[in-house]
mmCIF file of C-alpha atoms in Angstrom:
data_model
loop_
_atom_site.group_PDB
_atom_site.id
_atom_site.type_symbol
_atom_site.label_atom_id
_atom_site.label_comp_id
_atom_site.label_asym_id
_atom_site.label_seq_id
_atom_site.Cartn_x
_atom_site.Cartn_y
_atom_site.Cartn_z
ATOM 1 C CA MET A 1 -0.027 0.013 0.019
ATOM 2 C CA ALA A 2 1.504 3.378 -1.056
ATOM 3 C CA VAL A 3 0.380 6.436 0.826
ATOM 4 C CA ALA A 4 1.407 9.995 -0.231
ATOM 5 C CA ALA A 5 2.693 12.336 2.636
ATOM 6 C CA GLY A 6 0.019 14.517 4.210
ATOM 7 C CA SER A 7 -2.920 12.528 2.882
ATOM 8 C CA ARG A 8 -5.574 10.782 4.745
ATOM 9 C CA VAL A 9 -6.512 8.766 1.766
ATOM 10 C CA ALA A 10 -5.096 5.466 0.761
ATOM 11 C CA ALA A 11 -5.771 3.196 -2.101
ATOM 12 C CA ILE A 12 -5.416 -0.527 -1.438
ATOM 13 C CA ALA A 13 -4.561 -2.607 -4.336
ATOM 14 C CA LEU A 14 -5.882 -6.156 -4.016
ATOM 15 C CA ALA A 15 -4.994 -7.736 -7.487
ATOM 16 C CA ALA A 16 -5.156 -11.349 -6.043
ATOM 17 C CA ALA A 17 -8.690 -10.664 -4.821
ATOM 18 C CA ALA A 18 -9.623 -8.908 -8.247
ATOM 19 C CA ALA A 19 -10.641 -5.712 -6.615
ATOM 20 C CA VAL A 20 -9.320 -2.141 -5.797
ATOM 21 C CA LEU A 21 -10.891 -0.312 -2.976
ATOM 22 C CA ALA A 22 -10.668 3.379 -2.342
ATOM 23 C CA VAL A 23 -10.613 4.159 1.340
ATOM 24 C CA PRO A 24 -12.382 7.457 2.024
ATOM 25 C CA SER A 25 -11.471 10.126 4.624
ATOM 26 C CA ALA A 26 -12.210 13.775 5.079
ATOM 27 C CA ALA A 27 -10.841 16.140 2.453
ATOM 28 C CA SER A 28 -8.001 18.546 3.677
ATOM 29 C CA ALA A 29 -6.568 21.561 2.072
ATOM 30 C CA ASP A 30 -3.157 19.816 1.281
ATOM 31 C CA ASP A 31 -4.595 16.809 -0.527
ATOM 32 C CA PRO A 32 -1.858 15.437 -2.812
ATOM 33 C CA THR A 33 -2.370 15.079 -6.585
ATOM 34 C CA LEU A 34 -4.442 11.990 -7.512
ATOM 35 C CA THR A 35 -2.036 9.568 -9.285
ATOM 36 C CA LEU A 36 -2.602 6.376 -11.319
ATOM 37 C CA THR A 37 0.271 3.727 -11.040
ATOM 38 C CA PRO A 38 0.422 0.670 -13.141
ATOM 39 C CA VAL A 39 0.254 -2.726 -11.316
ATOM 40 C CA THR A 40 3.363 -4.859 -11.485
ATOM 41 C CA SER A 41 1.857 -7.240 -14.063
ATOM 42 C CA GLY A 42 1.380 -4.306 -16.608
ATOM 43 C CA THR A 43 -1.484 -2.444 -18.068
ATOM 44 C CA ASP A 44 -2.936 -5.157 -20.388
ATOM 45 C CA ILE A 45 -6.348 -6.863 -19.471
ATOM 46 C CA TYR A 46 -6.810 -10.397 -20.848
ATOM 47 C CA GLY A 47 -9.955 -12.100 -21.889
ATOM 48 C CA GLY A 48 -11.328 -15.047 -24.033
ATOM 49 C CA VAL A 49 -14.375 -15.031 -26.348
ATOM 50 C CA GLY A 50 -17.320 -16.642 -24.648
ATOM 51 C CA THR A 51 -15.553 -16.949 -21.228
ATOM 52 C CA PRO A 52 -16.769 -14.963 -18.266
ATOM 53 C CA MET A 53 -14.092 -12.707 -16.797
ATOM 54 C CA ARG A 54 -13.310 -10.652 -13.702
ATOM 55 C CA ASP A 55 -10.091 -8.648 -13.874
ATOM 56 C CA ALA A 56 -8.804 -5.962 -11.558
ATOM 57 C CA ALA A 57 -8.144 -2.552 -12.626
ATOM 58 C CA PRO A 58 -4.472 -2.364 -14.193
ATOM 59 C CA TYR A 59 -3.769 0.680 -12.036
ATOM 60 C CA THR A 60 -3.707 1.517 -8.406
ATOM 61 C CA VAL A 61 -4.679 4.971 -6.966
ATOM 62 C CA THR A 62 -2.901 7.151 -4.670
ATOM 63 C CA GLY A 63 -3.527 10.662 -3.403
ATOM 64 C CA GLY A 64 -6.660 12.609 -3.859
ATOM 65 C CA SER A 65 -9.589 12.920 -1.368
ATOM 66 C CA GLY A 66 -12.757 10.967 -0.525
ATOM 67 C CA HIS A 67 -14.235 8.169 -2.533
ATOM 68 C CA VAL A 68 -12.633 7.503 -6.080
ATOM 69 C CA THR A 69 -15.009 6.962 -8.979
ATOM 70 C CA TRP A 70 -13.674 4.835 -12.120
ATOM 71 C CA ALA A 71 -14.739 5.156 -15.600
ATOM 72 C CA TYR A 72 -13.684 3.146 -18.722
ATOM 73 C CA GLN A 73 -13.838 4.208 -22.349
ATOM 74 C CA GLY A 74 -13.407 1.640 -25.096
ATOM 75 C CA LEU A 75 -14.825 -1.489 -23.434
ATOM 76 C CA PRO A 76 -16.474 -3.843 -26.177
ATOM 77 C CA ASP A 77 -19.940 -5.200 -25.836
ATOM 78 C CA GLY A 78 -20.447 -7.666 -22.981
ATOM 79 C CA LEU A 79 -18.107 -6.002 -20.580
ATOM 80 C CA ALA A 80 -18.606 -3.358 -17.944
ATOM 81 C CA ALA A 81 -16.449 -1.753 -15.291
ATOM 82 C CA SER A 82 -17.389 -1.081 -11.598
ATOM 83 C CA GLN A 83 -17.510 2.608 -10.886
ATOM 84 C CA THR A 84 -16.385 1.883 -7.376
ATOM 85 C CA THR A 85 -13.538 -0.753 -7.725
ATOM 86 C CA GLY A 86 -12.510 -0.534 -11.332
ATOM 87 C CA VAL A 87 -13.016 -4.244 -11.797
ATOM 88 C CA VAL A 88 -13.948 -5.295 -15.259
ATOM 89 C CA THR A 89 -16.542 -8.060 -15.573
ATOM 90 C CA GLY A 90 -18.775 -9.766 -18.242
ATOM 91 C CA THR A 91 -18.219 -12.076 -21.136
ATOM 92 C CA PRO A 92 -16.317 -10.825 -24.327
ATOM 93 C CA THR A 93 -18.306 -11.757 -27.548
ATOM 94 C CA LEU A 94 -15.697 -10.693 -30.152
ATOM 95 C CA SER A 95 -11.921 -11.199 -30.297
ATOM 96 C CA GLY A 96 -9.538 -8.277 -30.810
ATOM 97 C CA SER A 97 -7.236 -5.702 -29.231
ATOM 98 C CA TYR A 98 -9.227 -2.818 -27.701
ATOM 99 C CA PRO A 99 -7.409 0.516 -26.586
ATOM 100 C CA LEU A 100 -9.087 1.680 -23.263
ATOM 101 C CA THR A 101 -8.977 4.920 -21.486
ATOM 102 C CA ILE A 102 -9.283 4.640 -17.657
ATOM 103 C CA SER A 103 -10.236 7.634 -15.636
ATOM 104 C CA VAL A 104 -10.591 8.223 -11.905
ATOM 105 C CA THR A 105 -12.243 11.089 -10.150
ATOM 106 C CA ASP A 106 -11.867 11.741 -6.363
ATOM 107 C CA GLY A 107 -14.273 13.646 -4.019
ATOM 108 C CA ASP A 108 -12.827 17.011 -4.703
ATOM 109 C CA GLY A 109 -13.165 16.630 -8.510
ATOM 110 C CA GLN A 110 -9.620 15.735 -9.399
ATOM 111 C CA THR A 111 -9.312 13.500 -12.410
ATOM 112 C CA GLN A 112 -6.570 11.541 -13.738
ATOM 113 C CA SER A 113 -6.607 9.392 -16.850
ATOM 114 C CA ALA A 114 -4.288 6.601 -18.290
ATOM 115 C CA ASP A 115 -4.407 4.272 -21.168
ATOM 116 C CA ALA A 116 -4.656 0.397 -21.101
ATOM 117 C CA THR A 117 -5.343 -2.425 -23.709
ATOM 118 C CA LEU A 118 -7.961 -5.187 -23.488
ATOM 119 C CA LEU A 119 -6.778 -8.272 -25.346
ATOM 120 C CA VAL A 120 -9.471 -10.716 -26.225
ATOM 121 C CA ASP A 121 -8.453 -14.078 -27.675
ATOM 122 C CA PRO A 122 -10.520 -15.851 -30.281
ATOM 123 C CA ILE A 123 -10.505 -18.743 -27.922
ATOM 124 C CA GLY A 124 -11.768 -18.717 -24.307
ATOM 125 C CA LEU A 125 -10.816 -21.454 -21.775
ATOM 126 C CA SER A 126 -12.582 -22.326 -18.637
ATOM 127 C CA THR A 127 -12.893 -25.346 -16.247
ATOM 128 C CA ALA A 128 -15.498 -27.967 -17.254
ATOM 129 C CA SER A 129 -16.497 -28.109 -13.597
ATOM 130 C CA GLY A 130 -17.631 -24.429 -13.648
ATOM 131 C CA GLN A 131 -15.380 -23.789 -10.592
ATOM 132 C CA PRO A 132 -13.174 -20.817 -11.393
ATOM 133 C CA ALA A 133 -9.546 -21.996 -11.928
ATOM 134 C CA TYR A 134 -9.933 -25.084 -9.728
ATOM 135 C CA LEU A 135 -9.702 -28.878 -10.356
ATOM 136 C CA VAL A 136 -9.791 -31.798 -7.986
ATOM 137 C CA ALA A 137 -9.187 -35.560 -8.429
ATOM 138 C CA ILE A 138 -8.688 -38.606 -5.983
ATOM 139 C CA ALA A 139 -5.395 -40.048 -5.586
ATOM 140 C CA LYS A 140 -4.945 -43.425 -7.415
ATOM 141 C CA ASP A 141 -8.629 -42.981 -8.872
ATOM 142 C CA PRO A 142 -8.233 -43.223 -12.656
ATOM 143 C CA VAL A 143 -9.712 -40.357 -14.552
ATOM 144 C CA SER A 144 -10.388 -39.568 -18.151
ATOM 145 C CA ALA A 145 -12.133 -36.232 -18.668
ATOM 146 C CA GLN A 146 -12.303 -32.967 -20.517
ATOM 147 C CA ALA A 147 -10.912 -30.985 -17.588
ATOM 148 C CA VAL A 148 -10.889 -27.697 -19.685
ATOM 149 C CA ILE A 149 -13.298 -26.549 -22.241
ATOM 150 C CA ALA A 150 -12.975 -24.082 -25.025
ATOM 151 C CA SER A 151 -15.275 -21.473 -26.616
ATOM 152 C CA GLY A 152 -15.103 -19.080 -29.432
ATOM 153 C CA ASP A 153 -12.930 -20.135 -32.544
ATOM 154 C CA SER A 154 -12.123 -23.396 -30.999
ATOM 155 C CA GLU A 155 -12.407 -25.981 -33.746
ATOM 156 C CA ASP A 156 -9.323 -28.138 -34.442
ATOM 157 C CA LEU A 157 -7.403 -27.103 -31.375
ATOM 158 C CA THR A 158 -4.003 -28.415 -30.259
ATOM 159 C CA TRP A 159 -3.851 -28.891 -26.530
ATOM 160 C CA SER A 160 -1.005 -29.030 -24.088
ATOM 161 C CA ALA A 161 -0.526 -28.678 -20.402
ATOM 162 C CA SER A 162 2.449 -27.959 -17.997
ATOM 163 C CA GLY A 163 2.398 -28.728 -14.257
ATOM 164 C CA LEU A 164 -0.128 -31.669 -14.323
ATOM 165 C CA PRO A 165 -0.147 -33.774 -11.256
ATOM 166 C CA PRO A 166 2.224 -36.921 -11.573
ATOM 167 C CA GLY A 167 0.345 -39.782 -13.510
ATOM 168 C CA LEU A 168 -1.741 -37.455 -15.688
ATOM 169 C CA SER A 169 -1.282 -36.362 -19.273
ATOM 170 C CA ILE A 170 -3.481 -34.514 -21.825
ATOM 171 C CA ASP A 171 -4.385 -35.682 -25.314
ATOM 172 C CA LYS A 172 -3.129 -32.967 -27.687
ATOM 173 C CA ASP A 173 -5.990 -33.519 -30.110
ATOM 174 C CA SER A 174 -8.970 -33.719 -27.687
ATOM 175 C CA GLY A 175 -7.800 -31.986 -24.525
ATOM 176 C CA VAL A 176 -8.886 -34.918 -22.527
ATOM 177 C CA VAL A 177 -6.899 -35.380 -19.287
ATOM 178 C CA SER A 178 -6.318 -39.048 -18.419
ATOM 179 C CA GLY A 179 -4.434 -41.338 -16.256
ATOM 180 C CA THR A 180 -4.242 -42.061 -12.441
ATOM 181 C CA PRO A 181 -2.887 -39.436 -10.227
ATOM 182 C CA THR A 182 -0.180 -40.876 -8.063
ATOM 183 C CA GLN A 183 0.846 -38.002 -5.806
ATOM 184 C CA VAL A 184 -1.276 -36.188 -3.401
ATOM 185 C CA GLY A 185 -0.967 -32.508 -3.106
ATOM 186 C CA ALA A 186 -1.713 -29.027 -4.760
ATOM 187 C CA PHE A 187 -0.294 -28.383 -8.394
ATOM 188 C CA THR A 188 -0.357 -25.246 -10.466
ATOM 189 C CA THR A 189 -1.354 -26.432 -13.861
ATOM 190 C CA ARG A 190 -1.283 -24.276 -17.123
ATOM 191 C CA PHE A 191 -3.426 -25.276 -19.933
ATOM 192 C CA LYS A 192 -2.725 -24.081 -23.560
ATOM 193 C CA ALA A 193 -4.969 -24.467 -26.671
ATOM 194 C CA VAL A 194 -3.861 -23.335 -30.151
ATOM 195 C CA ASN A 195 -6.197 -23.095 -33.137
ATOM 196 C CA THR A 196 -5.463 -23.643 -36.787
ATOM 197 C CA VAL A 197 -4.511 -20.021 -37.404
ATOM 198 C CA GLY A 198 -2.216 -19.805 -34.481
ATOM 199 C CA ASN A 199 -4.488 -18.136 -31.955
ATOM 200 C CA THR A 200 -3.525 -19.130 -28.356
ATOM 201 C CA ALA A 201 -5.446 -19.314 -25.217
ATOM 202 C CA TYR A 202 -4.027 -20.091 -21.653
ATOM 203 C CA LEU A 203 -5.789 -21.037 -18.338
ATOM 204 C CA SER A 204 -3.884 -21.538 -15.128
ATOM 205 C CA VAL A 205 -5.728 -23.591 -12.424
ATOM 206 C CA LEU A 206 -5.040 -24.963 -9.038
ATOM 207 C CA PHE A 207 -5.174 -28.741 -9.351
ATOM 208 C CA GLU A 208 -5.588 -30.637 -6.236
ATOM 209 C CA VAL A 209 -4.989 -34.485 -5.698
ATOM 210 C CA VAL A 210 -6.726 -35.340 -2.579
ATOM 211 C CA VAL A 211 -7.008 -38.541 -0.408
ATOM 212 C CA GLY A 212 -10.100 -39.676 1.580
ATOM 213 C CA TYR A 213 -10.170 -40.184 5.394
ATOM 214 C CA THR A 214 -12.903 -42.350 6.891
ATOM 215 C CA CYS A 215 -14.071 -42.385 10.384
ATOM 216 C CA ASP A 216 -13.634 -44.955 13.053
ATOM 217 C CA TYR A 217 -16.013 -43.701 15.720
ATOM 218 C CA HIS A 218 -17.152 -44.824 19.172
ATOM 219 C CA GLU A 219 -20.381 -43.580 20.471
ATOM 220 C CA THR A 220 -21.960 -44.309 23.996
ATOM 221 C CA GLY A 221 -25.504 -43.714 24.984
ATOM 222 C CA ALA A 222 -28.508 -44.944 26.854
ATOM 223 C CA VAL A 223 -31.801 -46.474 25.850
ATOM 224 C CA GLY A 224 -34.188 -43.949 25.014
ATOM 225 C CA GLN A 225 -31.423 -41.130 24.747
ATOM 226 C CA ALA A 226 -31.304 -38.950 21.647
ATOM 227 C CA LEU A 227 -28.192 -39.346 19.579
ATOM 228 C CA SER A 228 -26.585 -37.373 16.802
ATOM 229 C CA ILE A 229 -23.573 -38.959 15.063
ATOM 230 C CA ASN A 230 -21.743 -37.375 12.099
ATOM 231 C CA CYS A 231 -19.446 -39.788 10.642
ATOM 232 C CA GLY A 232 -18.651 -39.286 7.052
ATOM 233 C CA VAL A 233 -15.721 -39.127 4.777
ATOM 234 C CA PHE A 234 -13.443 -36.118 4.272
ATOM 235 C CA TRP A 235 -10.802 -35.292 1.547
ATOM 236 C CA SER A 236 -7.588 -33.399 1.950
ATOM 237 C CA PRO A 237 -4.494 -32.525 -0.274
ATOM 238 C CA LYS A 238 -2.211 -32.960 2.762
ATOM 239 C CA PRO A 239 -2.400 -36.423 4.156
ATOM 240 C CA ASN A 240 -1.543 -36.790 7.871
ATOM 241 C CA ALA A 241 -0.683 -33.140 8.182
ATOM 242 C CA GLY A 242 -3.891 -31.526 9.164
ATOM 243 C CA GLY A 243 -4.226 -29.686 5.937
ATOM 244 C CA ARG A 244 -7.411 -28.293 4.540
ATOM 245 C CA TRP A 245 -10.395 -30.541 4.544
ATOM 246 C CA LEU A 246 -12.811 -30.200 1.611
ATOM 247 C CA ARG A 247 -16.029 -31.529 0.274
ATOM 248 C CA LEU A 248 -15.623 -33.503 -2.743
ATOM 249 C CA PRO A 249 -17.433 -32.242 -5.832
ATOM 250 C CA GLY A 250 -20.059 -34.498 -6.964
ATOM 251 C CA ARG A 251 -23.250 -36.079 -5.469
ATOM 252 C CA LEU A 252 -22.698 -37.964 -2.223
ATOM 253 C CA SER A 253 -25.045 -40.560 -0.843
ATOM 254 C CA TYR A 254 -24.926 -42.240 2.548
ATOM 255 C CA SER A 255 -26.250 -45.664 3.861
ATOM 256 C CA ALA A 256 -25.486 -47.707 6.915
ATOM 257 C CA LYS A 257 -25.766 -51.421 8.005
ATOM 258 C CA GLY A 258 -25.931 -52.723 11.475
ATOM 259 C CA LEU A 259 -27.177 -49.533 13.288
ATOM 260 C CA PRO A 260 -28.878 -50.298 16.722
ATOM 261 C CA SER A 261 -32.672 -50.361 16.512
ATOM 262 C CA GLY A 262 -34.008 -46.835 16.797
ATOM 263 C CA LEU A 263 -31.175 -45.119 14.840
ATOM 264 C CA ARG A 264 -31.307 -44.034 11.102
ATOM 265 C CA ILE A 265 -28.979 -42.212 8.823
ATOM 266 C CA ASP A 266 -29.835 -39.338 6.601
ATOM 267 C CA PRO A 267 -28.871 -40.432 2.981
ATOM 268 C CA ALA A 268 -28.017 -36.750 2.020
ATOM 269 C CA THR A 269 -25.935 -35.737 5.063
ATOM 270 C CA GLY A 270 -24.696 -39.092 6.454
ATOM 271 C CA VAL A 271 -25.757 -37.896 10.047
ATOM 272 C CA ILE A 272 -27.118 -40.631 12.231
ATOM 273 C CA THR A 273 -29.914 -39.702 14.608
ATOM 274 C CA GLY A 274 -32.650 -41.173 16.737
ATOM 275 C CA SER A 275 -32.964 -42.944 20.120
ATOM 276 C CA PRO A 276 -31.715 -46.551 20.874
ATOM 277 C CA ARG A 277 -34.444 -48.859 21.829
ATOM 278 C CA LYS A 278 -32.411 -51.442 23.614
ATOM 279 C CA ALA A 279 -29.064 -51.994 25.404
ATOM 280 C CA GLY A 280 -26.209 -53.679 23.729
ATOM 281 C CA THR A 281 -23.034 -53.135 21.594
ATOM 282 C CA ALA A 282 -23.207 -52.967 17.840
ATOM 283 C CA THR A 283 -20.810 -52.013 14.988
ATOM 284 C CA ALA A 284 -22.366 -50.293 12.103
ATOM 285 C CA THR A 285 -20.792 -49.744 8.655
ATOM 286 C CA VAL A 286 -21.414 -46.430 7.063
ATOM 287 C CA SER A 287 -21.077 -46.361 3.150
ATOM 288 C CA VAL A 288 -20.481 -43.078 1.332
ATOM 289 C CA LYS A 289 -20.945 -43.373 -2.460
ATOM 290 C CA VAL A 290 -19.438 -40.603 -4.715
ATOM 291 C CA ARG A 291 -21.396 -39.976 -7.940
ATOM 292 C CA PRO A 292 -19.316 -37.239 -9.574
ATOM 293 C CA ASP A 293 -20.756 -34.394 -11.471
ATOM 294 C CA GLY A 294 -17.871 -33.760 -13.702
ATOM 295 C CA VAL A 295 -14.507 -32.304 -12.654
ATOM 296 C CA LEU A 296 -12.110 -35.116 -12.733
ATOM 297 C CA VAL A 297 -13.668 -37.585 -10.434
ATOM 298 C CA THR A 298 -15.280 -39.502 -13.192
ATOM 299 C CA ARG A 299 -16.355 -42.833 -11.724
ATOM 300 C CA ALA A 300 -18.498 -43.863 -8.826
ATOM 301 C CA THR A 301 -16.402 -44.579 -5.563
ATOM 302 C CA THR A 302 -17.525 -45.965 -2.287
ATOM 303 C CA TRP A 303 -15.845 -45.330 0.949
ATOM 304 C CA ARG A 304 -16.756 -47.040 4.325
ATOM 305 C CA SER A 305 -16.427 -45.988 7.966
ATOM 306 C CA SER A 306 -17.087 -47.858 11.179
ATOM 307 C CA VAL A 307 -19.454 -46.601 14.061
ATOM 308 C CA ARG A 308 -19.238 -48.683 17.251
ATOM 309 C CA CYS A 309 -22.359 -48.052 19.492
ATOM 310 C CA ALA A 310 -22.420 -48.996 23.100
ATOM 311 C CA ILE A 311 -25.835 -48.717 24.605
ATOM 312 C CA ARG A 312 -26.495 -49.045 28.181
#
């Protein structure tokens, strides 16, 4: 964050979060000049035909007074810029190079302008899962799927990818990613597609290969006592290291065998509830079936957990 001397106004650039926020304060007599500074990645904005985009403003703001208002001239149809953040959103419909004029105006009426260029490739790339820049697969589970899809001038593409998880490869003609991921972890993968006239599109994604953890649970209770047991399956890209637990994309369905009389499992959530009707010890097997909705988890997979119930 850069703050000019004597100013009570700061512009906070959050390029990673795709937003620029102007922090207001009371105006003063010695407000410095409103200034636009290019971000470190340059002043070009990139998009692809038919692919939704959300790009931060290519400039940060310093100086000035009060709220900053952004204005863009030259954006093509399908795109618009936020007046409060300068973020460009929408879906480009035509490829080309578009010169832009970006203006900011502060609370005292100071205005500064700068130039930028919007480059829209004839090809747009996005993840087939619909999750922005994110893919997930289960370790040692074979996959064969179109991980990234193309729009626009996308016939007869030649595909490649760098940084794929070990065990996976991409077919150069179809773009299908296949193989068996052998290493758990998070990988930055860059997909590339080139059409017959040499137009090139890129998409960088976070590609996580996860491992499932089942539960081995012991529950005690009494006859007639209301119980609630949550014993499902969790996935993490960091086995045995705590890591970040996540819910695997796809449809999950739960079932259980051997539950004490009076207990039942919710097939959608896996939560076991009810009141036991008689004393005794029972071990139930909880099954979680994954029916994927795309991504790279492409086959039905079943995981099982154990729940031991001691009812007095």
